[in-house]
Short mmCIF file of C-alpha atoms and ligand atoms in Angstrom, two decimals:
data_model
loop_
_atom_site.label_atom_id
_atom_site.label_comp_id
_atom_site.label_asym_id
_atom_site.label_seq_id
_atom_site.Cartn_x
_atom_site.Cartn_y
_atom_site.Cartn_z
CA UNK A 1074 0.00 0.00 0.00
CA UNK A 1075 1.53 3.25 -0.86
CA UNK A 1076 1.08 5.71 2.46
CA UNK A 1077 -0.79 9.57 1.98
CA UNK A 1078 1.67 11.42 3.45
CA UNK A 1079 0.35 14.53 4.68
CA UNK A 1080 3.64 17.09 4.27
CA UNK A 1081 3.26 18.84 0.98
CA UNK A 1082 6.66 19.28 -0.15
CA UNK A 1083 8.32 22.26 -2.29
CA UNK A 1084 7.57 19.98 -5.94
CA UNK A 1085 11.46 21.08 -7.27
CA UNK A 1086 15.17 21.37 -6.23
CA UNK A 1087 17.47 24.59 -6.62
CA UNK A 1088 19.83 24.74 -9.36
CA UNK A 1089 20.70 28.35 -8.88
CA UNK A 1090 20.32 30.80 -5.96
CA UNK A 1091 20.44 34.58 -5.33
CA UNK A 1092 21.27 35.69 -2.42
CA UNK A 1093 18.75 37.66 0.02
CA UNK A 1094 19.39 41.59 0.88
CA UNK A 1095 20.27 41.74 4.77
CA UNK A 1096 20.15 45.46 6.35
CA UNK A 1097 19.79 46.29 10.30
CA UNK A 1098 16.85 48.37 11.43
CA UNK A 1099 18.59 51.18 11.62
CA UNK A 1100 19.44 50.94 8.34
CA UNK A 1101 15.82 50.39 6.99
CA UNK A 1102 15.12 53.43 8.90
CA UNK A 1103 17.27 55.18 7.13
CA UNK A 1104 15.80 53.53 3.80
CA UNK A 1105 12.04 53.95 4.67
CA UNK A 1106 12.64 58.34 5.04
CA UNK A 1107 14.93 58.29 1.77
CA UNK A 1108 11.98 56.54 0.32
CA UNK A 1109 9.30 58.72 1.82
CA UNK A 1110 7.61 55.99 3.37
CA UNK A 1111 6.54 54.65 -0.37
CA UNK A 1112 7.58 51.11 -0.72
CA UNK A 1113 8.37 51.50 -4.58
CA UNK A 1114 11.31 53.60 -3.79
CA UNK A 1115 12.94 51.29 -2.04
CA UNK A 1116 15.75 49.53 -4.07
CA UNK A 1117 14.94 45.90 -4.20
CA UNK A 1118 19.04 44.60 -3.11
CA UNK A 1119 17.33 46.35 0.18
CA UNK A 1120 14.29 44.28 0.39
CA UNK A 1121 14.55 40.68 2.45
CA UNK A 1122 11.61 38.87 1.32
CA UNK A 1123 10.00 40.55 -1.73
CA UNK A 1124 6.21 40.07 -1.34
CA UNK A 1125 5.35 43.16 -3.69
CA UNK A 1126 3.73 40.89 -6.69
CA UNK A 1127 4.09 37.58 -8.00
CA UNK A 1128 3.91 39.62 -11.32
CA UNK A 1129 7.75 38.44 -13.35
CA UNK A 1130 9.28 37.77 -10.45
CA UNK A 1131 8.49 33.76 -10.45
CA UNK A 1132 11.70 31.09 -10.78
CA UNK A 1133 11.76 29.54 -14.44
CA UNK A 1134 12.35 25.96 -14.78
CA UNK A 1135 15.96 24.67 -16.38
CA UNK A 1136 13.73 23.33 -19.34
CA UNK A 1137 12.70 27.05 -19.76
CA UNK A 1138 16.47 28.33 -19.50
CA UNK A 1139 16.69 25.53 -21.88
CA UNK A 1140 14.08 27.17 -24.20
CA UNK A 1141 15.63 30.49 -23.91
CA UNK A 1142 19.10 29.25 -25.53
CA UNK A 1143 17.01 27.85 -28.78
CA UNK A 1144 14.40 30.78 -28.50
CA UNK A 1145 14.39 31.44 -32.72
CA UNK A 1146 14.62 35.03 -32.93
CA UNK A 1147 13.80 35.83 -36.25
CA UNK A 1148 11.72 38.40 -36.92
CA UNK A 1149 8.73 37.37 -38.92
CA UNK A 1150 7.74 33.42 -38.59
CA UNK A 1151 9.66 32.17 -35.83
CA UNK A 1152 9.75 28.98 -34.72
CA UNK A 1153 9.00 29.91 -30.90
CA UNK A 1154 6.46 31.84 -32.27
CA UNK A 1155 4.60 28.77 -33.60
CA UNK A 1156 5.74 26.79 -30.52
CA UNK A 1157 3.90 29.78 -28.50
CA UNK A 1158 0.78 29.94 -30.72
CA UNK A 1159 0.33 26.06 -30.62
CA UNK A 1160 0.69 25.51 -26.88
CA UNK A 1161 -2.43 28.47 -26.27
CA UNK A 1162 -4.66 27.04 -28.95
CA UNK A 1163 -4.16 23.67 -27.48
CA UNK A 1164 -4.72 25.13 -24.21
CA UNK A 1165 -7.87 27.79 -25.28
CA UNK A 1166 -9.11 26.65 -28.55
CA UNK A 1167 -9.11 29.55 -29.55
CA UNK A 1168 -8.13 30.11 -33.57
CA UNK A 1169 -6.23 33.57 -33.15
CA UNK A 1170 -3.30 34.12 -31.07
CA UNK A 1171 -1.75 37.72 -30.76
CA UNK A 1172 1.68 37.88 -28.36
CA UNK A 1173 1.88 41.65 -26.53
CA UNK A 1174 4.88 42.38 -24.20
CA UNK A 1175 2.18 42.27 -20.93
CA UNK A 1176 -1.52 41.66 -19.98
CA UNK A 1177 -2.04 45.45 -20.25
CA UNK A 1178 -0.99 45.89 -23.79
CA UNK A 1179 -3.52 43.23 -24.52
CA UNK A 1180 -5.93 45.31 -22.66
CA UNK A 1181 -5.39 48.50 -24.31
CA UNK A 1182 -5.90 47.13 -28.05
CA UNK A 1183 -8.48 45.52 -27.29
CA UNK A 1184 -10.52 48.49 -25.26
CA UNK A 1185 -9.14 50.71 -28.09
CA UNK A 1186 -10.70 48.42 -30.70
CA UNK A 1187 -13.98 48.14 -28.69
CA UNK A 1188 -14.70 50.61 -25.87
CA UNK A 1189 -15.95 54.21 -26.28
CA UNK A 1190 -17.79 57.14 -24.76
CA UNK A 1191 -21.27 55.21 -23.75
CA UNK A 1192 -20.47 52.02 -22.81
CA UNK A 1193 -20.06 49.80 -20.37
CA UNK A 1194 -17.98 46.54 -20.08
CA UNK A 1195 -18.75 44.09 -16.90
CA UNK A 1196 -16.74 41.90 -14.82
CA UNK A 1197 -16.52 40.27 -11.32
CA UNK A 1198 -14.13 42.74 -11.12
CA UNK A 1199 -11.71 44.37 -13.02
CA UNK A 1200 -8.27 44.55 -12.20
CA UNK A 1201 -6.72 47.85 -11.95
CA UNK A 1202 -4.86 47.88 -15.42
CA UNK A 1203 -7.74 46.77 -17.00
CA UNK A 1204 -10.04 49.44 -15.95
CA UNK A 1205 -7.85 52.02 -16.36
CA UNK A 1206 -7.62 51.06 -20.39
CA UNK A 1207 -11.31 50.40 -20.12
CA UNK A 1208 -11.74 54.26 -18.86
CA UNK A 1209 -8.61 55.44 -21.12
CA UNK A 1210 -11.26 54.67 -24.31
CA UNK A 1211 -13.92 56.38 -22.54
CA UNK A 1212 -16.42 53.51 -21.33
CA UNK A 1213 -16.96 52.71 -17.93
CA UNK A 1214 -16.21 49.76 -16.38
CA UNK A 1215 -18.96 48.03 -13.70
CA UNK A 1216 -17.77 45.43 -11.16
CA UNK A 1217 -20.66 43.10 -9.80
CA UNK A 1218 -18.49 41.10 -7.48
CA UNK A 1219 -20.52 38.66 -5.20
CA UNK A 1220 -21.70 39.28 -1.51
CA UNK A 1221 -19.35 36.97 0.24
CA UNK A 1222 -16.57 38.99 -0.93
CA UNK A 1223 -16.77 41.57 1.41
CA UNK A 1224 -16.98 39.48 4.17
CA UNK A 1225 -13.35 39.45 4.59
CA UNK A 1226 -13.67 37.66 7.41
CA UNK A 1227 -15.93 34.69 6.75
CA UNK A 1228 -14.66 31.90 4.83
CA UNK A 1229 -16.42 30.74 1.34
CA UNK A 1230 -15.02 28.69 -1.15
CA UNK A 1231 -15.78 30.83 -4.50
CA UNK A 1232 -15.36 34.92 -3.23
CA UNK A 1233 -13.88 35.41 -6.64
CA UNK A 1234 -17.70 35.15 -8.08
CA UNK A 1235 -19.81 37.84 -9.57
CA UNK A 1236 -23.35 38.38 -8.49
CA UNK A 1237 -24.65 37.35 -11.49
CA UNK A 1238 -28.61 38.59 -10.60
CA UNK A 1239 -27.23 42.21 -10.38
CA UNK A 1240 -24.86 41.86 -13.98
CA UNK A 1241 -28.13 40.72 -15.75
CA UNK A 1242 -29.92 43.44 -14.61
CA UNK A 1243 -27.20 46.10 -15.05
CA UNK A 1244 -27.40 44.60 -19.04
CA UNK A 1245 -31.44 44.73 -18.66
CA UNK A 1246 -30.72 48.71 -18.21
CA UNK A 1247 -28.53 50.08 -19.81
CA UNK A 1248 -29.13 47.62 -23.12
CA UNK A 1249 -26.94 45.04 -24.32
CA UNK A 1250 -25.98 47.08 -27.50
CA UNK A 1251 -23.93 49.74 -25.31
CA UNK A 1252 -21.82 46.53 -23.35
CA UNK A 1253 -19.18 45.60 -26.08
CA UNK A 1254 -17.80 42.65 -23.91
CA UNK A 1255 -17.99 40.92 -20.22
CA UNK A 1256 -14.40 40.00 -18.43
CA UNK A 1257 -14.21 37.28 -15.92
CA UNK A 1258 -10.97 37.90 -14.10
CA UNK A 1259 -9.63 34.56 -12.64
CA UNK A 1260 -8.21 34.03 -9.83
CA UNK A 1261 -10.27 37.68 -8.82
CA UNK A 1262 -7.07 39.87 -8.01
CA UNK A 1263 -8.61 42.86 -6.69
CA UNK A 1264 -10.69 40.65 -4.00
CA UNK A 1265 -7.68 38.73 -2.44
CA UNK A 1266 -6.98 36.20 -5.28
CA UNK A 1267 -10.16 34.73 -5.07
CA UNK A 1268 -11.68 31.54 -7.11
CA UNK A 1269 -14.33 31.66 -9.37
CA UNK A 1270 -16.18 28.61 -10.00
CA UNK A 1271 -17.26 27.08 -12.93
CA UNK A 1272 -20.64 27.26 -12.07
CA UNK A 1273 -20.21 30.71 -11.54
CA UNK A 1274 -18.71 31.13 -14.88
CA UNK A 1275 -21.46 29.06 -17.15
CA UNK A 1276 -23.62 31.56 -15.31
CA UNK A 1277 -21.74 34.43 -16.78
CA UNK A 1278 -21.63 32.47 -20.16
CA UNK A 1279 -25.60 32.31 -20.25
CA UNK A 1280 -26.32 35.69 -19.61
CA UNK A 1281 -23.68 36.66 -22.24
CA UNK A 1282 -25.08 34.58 -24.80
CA UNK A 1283 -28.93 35.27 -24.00
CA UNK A 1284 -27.77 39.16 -25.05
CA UNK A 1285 -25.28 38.76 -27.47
CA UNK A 1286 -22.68 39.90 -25.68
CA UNK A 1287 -19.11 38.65 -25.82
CA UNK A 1288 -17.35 36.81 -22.39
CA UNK A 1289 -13.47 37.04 -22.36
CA UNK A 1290 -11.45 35.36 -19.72
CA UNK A 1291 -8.85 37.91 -18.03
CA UNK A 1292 -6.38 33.97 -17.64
CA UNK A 1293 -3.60 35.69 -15.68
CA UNK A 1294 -4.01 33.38 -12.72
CA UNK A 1295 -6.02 30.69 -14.68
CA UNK A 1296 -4.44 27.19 -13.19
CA UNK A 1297 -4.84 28.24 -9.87
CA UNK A 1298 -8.39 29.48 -10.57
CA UNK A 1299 -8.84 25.56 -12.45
CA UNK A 1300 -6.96 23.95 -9.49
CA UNK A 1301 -9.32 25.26 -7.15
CA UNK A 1302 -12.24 24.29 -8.80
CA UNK A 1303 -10.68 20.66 -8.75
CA UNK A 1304 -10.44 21.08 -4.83
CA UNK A 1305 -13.70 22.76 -4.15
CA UNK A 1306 -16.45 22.45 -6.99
CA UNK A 1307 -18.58 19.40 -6.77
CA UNK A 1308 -18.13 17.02 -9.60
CA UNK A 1309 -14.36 18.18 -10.69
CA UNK A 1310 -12.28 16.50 -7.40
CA UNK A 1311 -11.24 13.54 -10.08
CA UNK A 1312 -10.90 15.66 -13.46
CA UNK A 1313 -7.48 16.42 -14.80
CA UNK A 1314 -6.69 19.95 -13.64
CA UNK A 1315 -5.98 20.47 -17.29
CA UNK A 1316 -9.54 19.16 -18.49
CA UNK A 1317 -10.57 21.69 -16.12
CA UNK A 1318 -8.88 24.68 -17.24
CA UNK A 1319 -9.99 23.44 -21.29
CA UNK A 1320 -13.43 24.26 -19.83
CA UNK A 1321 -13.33 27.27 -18.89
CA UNK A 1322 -11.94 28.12 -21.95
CA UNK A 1323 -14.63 26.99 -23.76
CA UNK A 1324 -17.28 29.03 -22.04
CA UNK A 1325 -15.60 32.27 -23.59
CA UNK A 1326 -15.16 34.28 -27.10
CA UNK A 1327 -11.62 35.23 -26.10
CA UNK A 1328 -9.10 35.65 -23.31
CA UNK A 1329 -5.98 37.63 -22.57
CA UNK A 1330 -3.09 36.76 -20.27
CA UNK A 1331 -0.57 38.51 -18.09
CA UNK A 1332 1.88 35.64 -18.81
CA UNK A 1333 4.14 37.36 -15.74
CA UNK A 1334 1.63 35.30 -13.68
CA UNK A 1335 0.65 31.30 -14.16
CA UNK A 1336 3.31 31.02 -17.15
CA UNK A 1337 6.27 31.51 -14.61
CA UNK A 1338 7.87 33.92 -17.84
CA UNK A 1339 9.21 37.31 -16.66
CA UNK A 1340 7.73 38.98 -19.25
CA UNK A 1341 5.08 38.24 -21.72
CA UNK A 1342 1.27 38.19 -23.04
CA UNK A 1343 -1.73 37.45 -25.26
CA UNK A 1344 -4.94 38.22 -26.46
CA UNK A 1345 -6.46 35.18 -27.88
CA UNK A 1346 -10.04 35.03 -29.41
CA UNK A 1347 -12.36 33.77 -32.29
CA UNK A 1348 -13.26 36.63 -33.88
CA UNK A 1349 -11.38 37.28 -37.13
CA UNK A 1350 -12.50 40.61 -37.72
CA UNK A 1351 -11.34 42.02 -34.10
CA UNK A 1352 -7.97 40.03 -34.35
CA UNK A 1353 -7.14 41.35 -38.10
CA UNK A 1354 -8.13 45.33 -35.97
CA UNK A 1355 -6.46 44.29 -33.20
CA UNK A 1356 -2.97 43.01 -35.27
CA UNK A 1357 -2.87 46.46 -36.83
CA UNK A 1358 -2.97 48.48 -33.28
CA UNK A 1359 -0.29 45.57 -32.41
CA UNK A 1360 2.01 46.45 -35.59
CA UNK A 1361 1.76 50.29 -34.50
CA UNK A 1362 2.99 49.74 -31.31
CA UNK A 1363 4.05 46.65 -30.08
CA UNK A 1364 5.85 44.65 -33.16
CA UNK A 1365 4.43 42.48 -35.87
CA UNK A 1366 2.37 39.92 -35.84
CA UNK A 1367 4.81 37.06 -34.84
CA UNK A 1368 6.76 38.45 -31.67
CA UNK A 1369 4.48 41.35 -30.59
CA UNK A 1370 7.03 43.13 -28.49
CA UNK A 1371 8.70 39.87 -27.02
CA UNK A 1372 12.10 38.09 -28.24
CA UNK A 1373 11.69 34.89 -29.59
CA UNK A 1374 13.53 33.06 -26.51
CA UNK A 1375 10.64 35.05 -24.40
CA UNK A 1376 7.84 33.53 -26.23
CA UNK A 1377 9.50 29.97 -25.79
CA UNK A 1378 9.66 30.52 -22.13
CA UNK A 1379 6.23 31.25 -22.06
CA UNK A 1380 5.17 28.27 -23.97
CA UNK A 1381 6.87 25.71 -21.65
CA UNK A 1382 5.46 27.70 -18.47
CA UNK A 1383 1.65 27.40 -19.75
CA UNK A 1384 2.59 23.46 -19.83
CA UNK A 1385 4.60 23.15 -16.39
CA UNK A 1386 1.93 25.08 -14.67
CA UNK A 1387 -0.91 22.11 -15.41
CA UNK A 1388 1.18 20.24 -12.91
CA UNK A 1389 -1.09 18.84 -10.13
CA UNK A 1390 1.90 18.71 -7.77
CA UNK A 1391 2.69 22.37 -8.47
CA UNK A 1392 -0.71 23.31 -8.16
CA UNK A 1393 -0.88 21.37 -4.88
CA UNK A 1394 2.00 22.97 -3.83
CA UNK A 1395 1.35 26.47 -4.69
CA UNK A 1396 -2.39 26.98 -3.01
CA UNK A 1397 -1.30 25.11 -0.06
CA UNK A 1398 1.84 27.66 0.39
CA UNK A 1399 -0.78 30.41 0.13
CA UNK A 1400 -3.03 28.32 2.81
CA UNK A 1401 0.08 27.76 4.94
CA UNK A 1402 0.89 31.38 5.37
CA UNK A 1403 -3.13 32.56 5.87
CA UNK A 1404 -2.68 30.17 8.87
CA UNK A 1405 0.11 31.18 10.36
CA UNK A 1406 -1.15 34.81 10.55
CA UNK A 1407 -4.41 33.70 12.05
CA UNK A 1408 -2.76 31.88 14.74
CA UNK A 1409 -1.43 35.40 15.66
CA UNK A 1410 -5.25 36.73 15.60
CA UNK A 1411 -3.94 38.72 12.21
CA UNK A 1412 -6.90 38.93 10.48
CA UNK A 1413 -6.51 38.41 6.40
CA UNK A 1414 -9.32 37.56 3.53
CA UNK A 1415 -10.19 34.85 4.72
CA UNK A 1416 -9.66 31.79 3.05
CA UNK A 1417 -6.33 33.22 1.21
CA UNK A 1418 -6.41 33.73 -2.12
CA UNK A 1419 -4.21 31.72 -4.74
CA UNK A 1420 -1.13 33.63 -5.11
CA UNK A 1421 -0.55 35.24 -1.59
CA UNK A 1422 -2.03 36.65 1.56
CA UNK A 1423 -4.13 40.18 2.50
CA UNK A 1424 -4.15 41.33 5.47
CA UNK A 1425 -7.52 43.00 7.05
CA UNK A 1426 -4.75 46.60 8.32
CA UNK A 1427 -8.55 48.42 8.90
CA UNK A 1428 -8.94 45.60 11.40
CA UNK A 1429 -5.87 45.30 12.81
CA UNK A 1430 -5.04 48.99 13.20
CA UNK A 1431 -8.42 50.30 14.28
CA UNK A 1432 -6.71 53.42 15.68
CA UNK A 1433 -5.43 54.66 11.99
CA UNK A 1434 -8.18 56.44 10.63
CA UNK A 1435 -8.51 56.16 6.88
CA UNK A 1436 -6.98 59.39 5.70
CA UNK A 1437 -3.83 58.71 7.52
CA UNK A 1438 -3.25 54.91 5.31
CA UNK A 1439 -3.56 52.59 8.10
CA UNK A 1440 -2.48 49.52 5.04
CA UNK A 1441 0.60 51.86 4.30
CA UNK A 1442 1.71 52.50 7.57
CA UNK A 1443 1.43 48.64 8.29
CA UNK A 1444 3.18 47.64 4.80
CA UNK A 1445 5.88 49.99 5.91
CA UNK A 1446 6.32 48.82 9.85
CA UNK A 1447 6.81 45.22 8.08
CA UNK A 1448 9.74 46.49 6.32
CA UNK A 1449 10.84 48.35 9.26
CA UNK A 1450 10.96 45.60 11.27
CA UNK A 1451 11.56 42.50 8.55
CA UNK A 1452 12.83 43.58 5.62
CA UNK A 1453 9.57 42.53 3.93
CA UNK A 1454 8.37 44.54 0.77
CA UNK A 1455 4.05 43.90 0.85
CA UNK A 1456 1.77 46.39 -1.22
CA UNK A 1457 -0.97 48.39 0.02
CA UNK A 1458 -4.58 48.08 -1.59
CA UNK A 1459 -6.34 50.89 0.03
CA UNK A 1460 -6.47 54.91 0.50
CA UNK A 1461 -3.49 55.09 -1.20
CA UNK A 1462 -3.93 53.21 -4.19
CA UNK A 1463 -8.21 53.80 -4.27
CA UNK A 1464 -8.65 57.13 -2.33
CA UNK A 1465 -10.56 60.13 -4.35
CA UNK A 1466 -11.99 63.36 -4.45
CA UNK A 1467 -15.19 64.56 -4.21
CA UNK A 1468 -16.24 67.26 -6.62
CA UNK A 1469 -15.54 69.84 -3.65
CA UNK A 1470 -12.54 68.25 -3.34
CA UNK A 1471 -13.46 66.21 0.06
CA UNK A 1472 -11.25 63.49 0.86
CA UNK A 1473 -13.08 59.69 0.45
CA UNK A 1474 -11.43 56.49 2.18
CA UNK A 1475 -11.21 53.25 -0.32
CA UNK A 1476 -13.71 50.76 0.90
CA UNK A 1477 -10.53 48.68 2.21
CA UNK A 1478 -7.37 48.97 3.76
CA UNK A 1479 -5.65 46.06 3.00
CA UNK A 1480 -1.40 45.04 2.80
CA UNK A 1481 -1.22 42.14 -0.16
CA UNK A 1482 1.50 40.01 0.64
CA UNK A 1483 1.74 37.98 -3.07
CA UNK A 1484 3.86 34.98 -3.32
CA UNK A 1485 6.71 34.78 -6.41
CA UNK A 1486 6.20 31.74 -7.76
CA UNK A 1487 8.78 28.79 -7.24
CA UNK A 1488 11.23 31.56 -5.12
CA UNK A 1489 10.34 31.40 -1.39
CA UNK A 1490 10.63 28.03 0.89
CA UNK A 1491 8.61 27.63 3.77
CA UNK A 1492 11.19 29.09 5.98
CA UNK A 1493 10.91 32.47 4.32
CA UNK A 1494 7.38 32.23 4.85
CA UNK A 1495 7.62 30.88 8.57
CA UNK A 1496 10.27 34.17 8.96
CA UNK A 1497 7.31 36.65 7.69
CA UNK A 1498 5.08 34.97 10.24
CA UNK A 1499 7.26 35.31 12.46
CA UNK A 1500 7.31 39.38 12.09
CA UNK A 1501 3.78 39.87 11.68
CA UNK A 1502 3.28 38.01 14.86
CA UNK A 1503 5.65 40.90 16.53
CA UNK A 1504 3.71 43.75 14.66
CA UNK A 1505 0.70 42.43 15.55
CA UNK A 1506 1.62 42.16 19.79
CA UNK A 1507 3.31 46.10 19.42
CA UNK A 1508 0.43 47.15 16.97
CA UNK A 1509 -0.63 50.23 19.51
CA UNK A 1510 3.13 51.66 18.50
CA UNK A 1511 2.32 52.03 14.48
CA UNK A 1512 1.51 55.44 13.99
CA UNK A 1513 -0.44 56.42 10.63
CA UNK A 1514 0.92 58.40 7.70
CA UNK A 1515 0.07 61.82 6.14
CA UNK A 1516 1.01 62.93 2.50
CA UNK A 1517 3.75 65.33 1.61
CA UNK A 1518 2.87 65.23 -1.59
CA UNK A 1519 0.98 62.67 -4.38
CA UNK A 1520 -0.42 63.27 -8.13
CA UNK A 1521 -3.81 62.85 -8.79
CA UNK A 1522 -3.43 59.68 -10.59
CA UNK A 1523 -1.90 56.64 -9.56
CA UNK A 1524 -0.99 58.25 -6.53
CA UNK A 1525 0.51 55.09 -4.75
CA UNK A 1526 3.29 54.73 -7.25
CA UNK A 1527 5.04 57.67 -6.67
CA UNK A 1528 3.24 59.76 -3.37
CA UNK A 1529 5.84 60.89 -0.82
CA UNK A 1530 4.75 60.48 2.52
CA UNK A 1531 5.42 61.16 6.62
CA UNK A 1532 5.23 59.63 9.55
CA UNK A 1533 2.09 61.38 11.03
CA UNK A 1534 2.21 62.47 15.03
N1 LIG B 1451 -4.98 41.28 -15.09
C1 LIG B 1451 -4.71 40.82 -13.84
C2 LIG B 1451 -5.73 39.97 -13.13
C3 LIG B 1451 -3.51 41.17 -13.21
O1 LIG B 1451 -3.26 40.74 -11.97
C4 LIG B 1451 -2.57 41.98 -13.90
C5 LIG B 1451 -1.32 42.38 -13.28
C6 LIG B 1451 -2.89 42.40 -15.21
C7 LIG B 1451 -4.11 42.03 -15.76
C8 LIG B 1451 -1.96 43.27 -16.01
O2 LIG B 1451 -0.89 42.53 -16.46
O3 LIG B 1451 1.10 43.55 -15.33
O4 LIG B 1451 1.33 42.02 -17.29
O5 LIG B 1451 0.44 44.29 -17.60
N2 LIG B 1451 -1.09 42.27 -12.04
C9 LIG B 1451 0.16 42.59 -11.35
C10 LIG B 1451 -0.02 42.42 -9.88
C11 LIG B 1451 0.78 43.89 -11.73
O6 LIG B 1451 0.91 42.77 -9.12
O7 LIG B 1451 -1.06 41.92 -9.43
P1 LIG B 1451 0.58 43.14 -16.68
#
């Protein structure tokens, strides 16, 4: 009888290593002011554990180095090229396959091609890229995420879903002629990583079809979306992961792919999709600005990389692997009463900071000043998803929180070993016992746009 062991074990072995970026505290101190308490302008040699994205910063395999020595770099008709079509239409089905340099190029051809003053295109949610090229061509774009979501607290197994009762009527309203497509972004970024199920997305697929409109798959985080369908969607526990991810596919027109994500590449994209007439449009934006038709601002040795990534990623001990690391680490912050999103999300943890720091009012970036106590104290680069990043202004120019406050801590894919992970627990659990000591922030000075990128900030009194 072979025995179920119940230790999931790191599915590789390292061939090469980089080493980590040690500083003292006082150091970091030093760091955080030059900075101006904005974690982007902190040079990554001085980061410990990088936690910022999982976004080209996973560990390629040796059979991608491999594939990046024989990458064909020709400039019209390569051979990776080819190699990189096949391996998406195998995985997609779908008949046209357009490489971009990232998911947001994708994004802005397509919007270009289809979005405009009046309309409106839907989603669970869109991530931030994608409605900022949504807006950029003048539509709006309208999140219907589902109820559970925003119970960060309580667990359920799909918070990734849309509320599909309030899309369909949104579509009832404002007419199916003014909504030129509907995005399904899985894993559901924005709301902690979060599945959607395949129920969930046949639901999305009906309501599309009954109107005529067109469903794309935003795929950045697709296998882990597929993989958790496989653990927590009745009827899928025995079907091939792969199988799995074929359907979803199937349900859609098109898709496009941040291939930084669930294709372990660096860099990298598509848009992939049926329609001939929008990929013939969509080839010329690509030729203006991007590269022709066959590379699409990628090297050939890039779009091999990416090839053998979409393959490796199918693996069921990988997968395994990957959302129990994620599990792992939710765990070990609970156990210090840290509250997150709870369950965590597929590529990483985010933590409740409007929970855990209920003395930081909003306008003083209780997620910031938390992000930037846990490199203070660890070394530990998260992101904040909160007043920084969402905060507006009124028309009178009043000042209006984000509905969350929350520090993202993503996981790089293949890079970190459960001591790291165990080390950032370890922190956190310190933070959290001292968390009456984190004092809030206050901007020194931030543009109107995109503020969290580049606002310089204070430590308030
Ligand atoms: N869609 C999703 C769901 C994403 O998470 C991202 C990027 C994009 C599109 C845009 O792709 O970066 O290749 O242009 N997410 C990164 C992150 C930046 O950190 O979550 P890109």
């Amino acid at each position: 009888m072979e025995w179920k062991w119940k230790t999931i074990i790191e599915p590789f072995k390292i061939k090469t290593v980089e080493p980590l970026g040690f500083t003292t505290r006082e150091e970091r101190l030093k760091i955080l002011d030059a900075a101006h308490y904005n974690l982007f302008n902190i040079r990554a040699e001085k980061v410990l554990i990088d936690l910022l994205t999982d976004s080209g910063t996973g560990a390629m395999s040796a059979a991608q180095w491999g594939g990046i020595m024989t990458g064909d770099e020709s400039y019209a008709g390569a051979r990776s090229y080819y190699n990189f079509e096949g391996e998406i239409k195998r995985l997609t089905g779908f008949a046209e396959v357009i490489p971009v340099h990232q998911g947001r190029a994708a994004e802005k051809i397509l919007f270009t091609l289809i979005g405009g003053k009046g309309k409106y295109v839907i989603s669970n949610s869109h991530f931030d890229t994608t409605r900022a090229n949504v807006e950029a061509s003048g539509a709006q774009a309208m999140d219907f995420p589902s109820k559970a979501a925003m119970d960060f607290d309580k667990p359920a197994p799909f918070k990734g879903n849309a509320d599909l009762a309030a899309m369909e009527k949104f579509v009832r309203e404002k007419g199916a002629k003014n909504i030129p497509l509907c995005v399904m972004t899985i894993t559901n970024n924005s709301l902690g990583g979060q599945p959607v199920s395949m129920e969930n997305l046949k639901g999305a697929q009906s309501i599309c079809h009954k109107y005529g409109i067109p469903l794309f798959l935003d795929c950045a985080r697709f296998a882990e979306n597929a993989y958790f369908i496989k653990l927590r969607e009745k009827g899928y526990g025995c079907v091939p992961v792969r199988k799995i991810a074929e359907s979803m596919f199937e349900l859609a027109d098109g898709t496009w792919m941040s291939s930084k994500k669930d294709a372990f590449a660096n860099m990298g994209g598509f848009l992939a999709l049926n329609n001939k007439d929008w990929a013939s449009k969509a080839r010329q934006l690509l030729i203006l600005t991007e590269g022709f038709a066959t590379y699409g601002g990628l090297a050939g040795r890039d779009l091999e990389a990416i090839a053998i990534g979409l393959r490796e990623v199918l693996d069921e001990n990988y997968l395994q692997y990957r959302l129990r690391s994620a599990e792992y680490f939710g765990e070990g912050l609970l156990k210090h009463g840290i509250p997150i999103v709870n369950p965590p999300g597929g590529h990483g943890v985010y933590i409740n900071a409007k929970k855990l720091l209920p003395h930081i009012q909003p306008r003083n970036f209780p997620a910031q000043s938390l992000a930037c106590r846990l490199y203070l104290e660890g070394g530990i680069r998260g992101v904040e998803i909160g007043t920084l990043m969402f905060g507006r202004r009124d028309a009178k120019g009043g000042f209006l929180p984000a509905p969350m406050e929350l520090v993202r801590l993503a996981m790089p894919r293949r890079v970190y070993t459960q001591s790291h992970i165990d080390y950032v627990i370890e922190v956190l659990g310190m933070i959290a016992r001292n968390k009456k000591s984190i004092k809030g922030l206050e901007v020194v000075e931030a543009p109107r746009a995109l503020a969290h990128f580049t606002a310089k900030l204070k430590l308030g009194r």
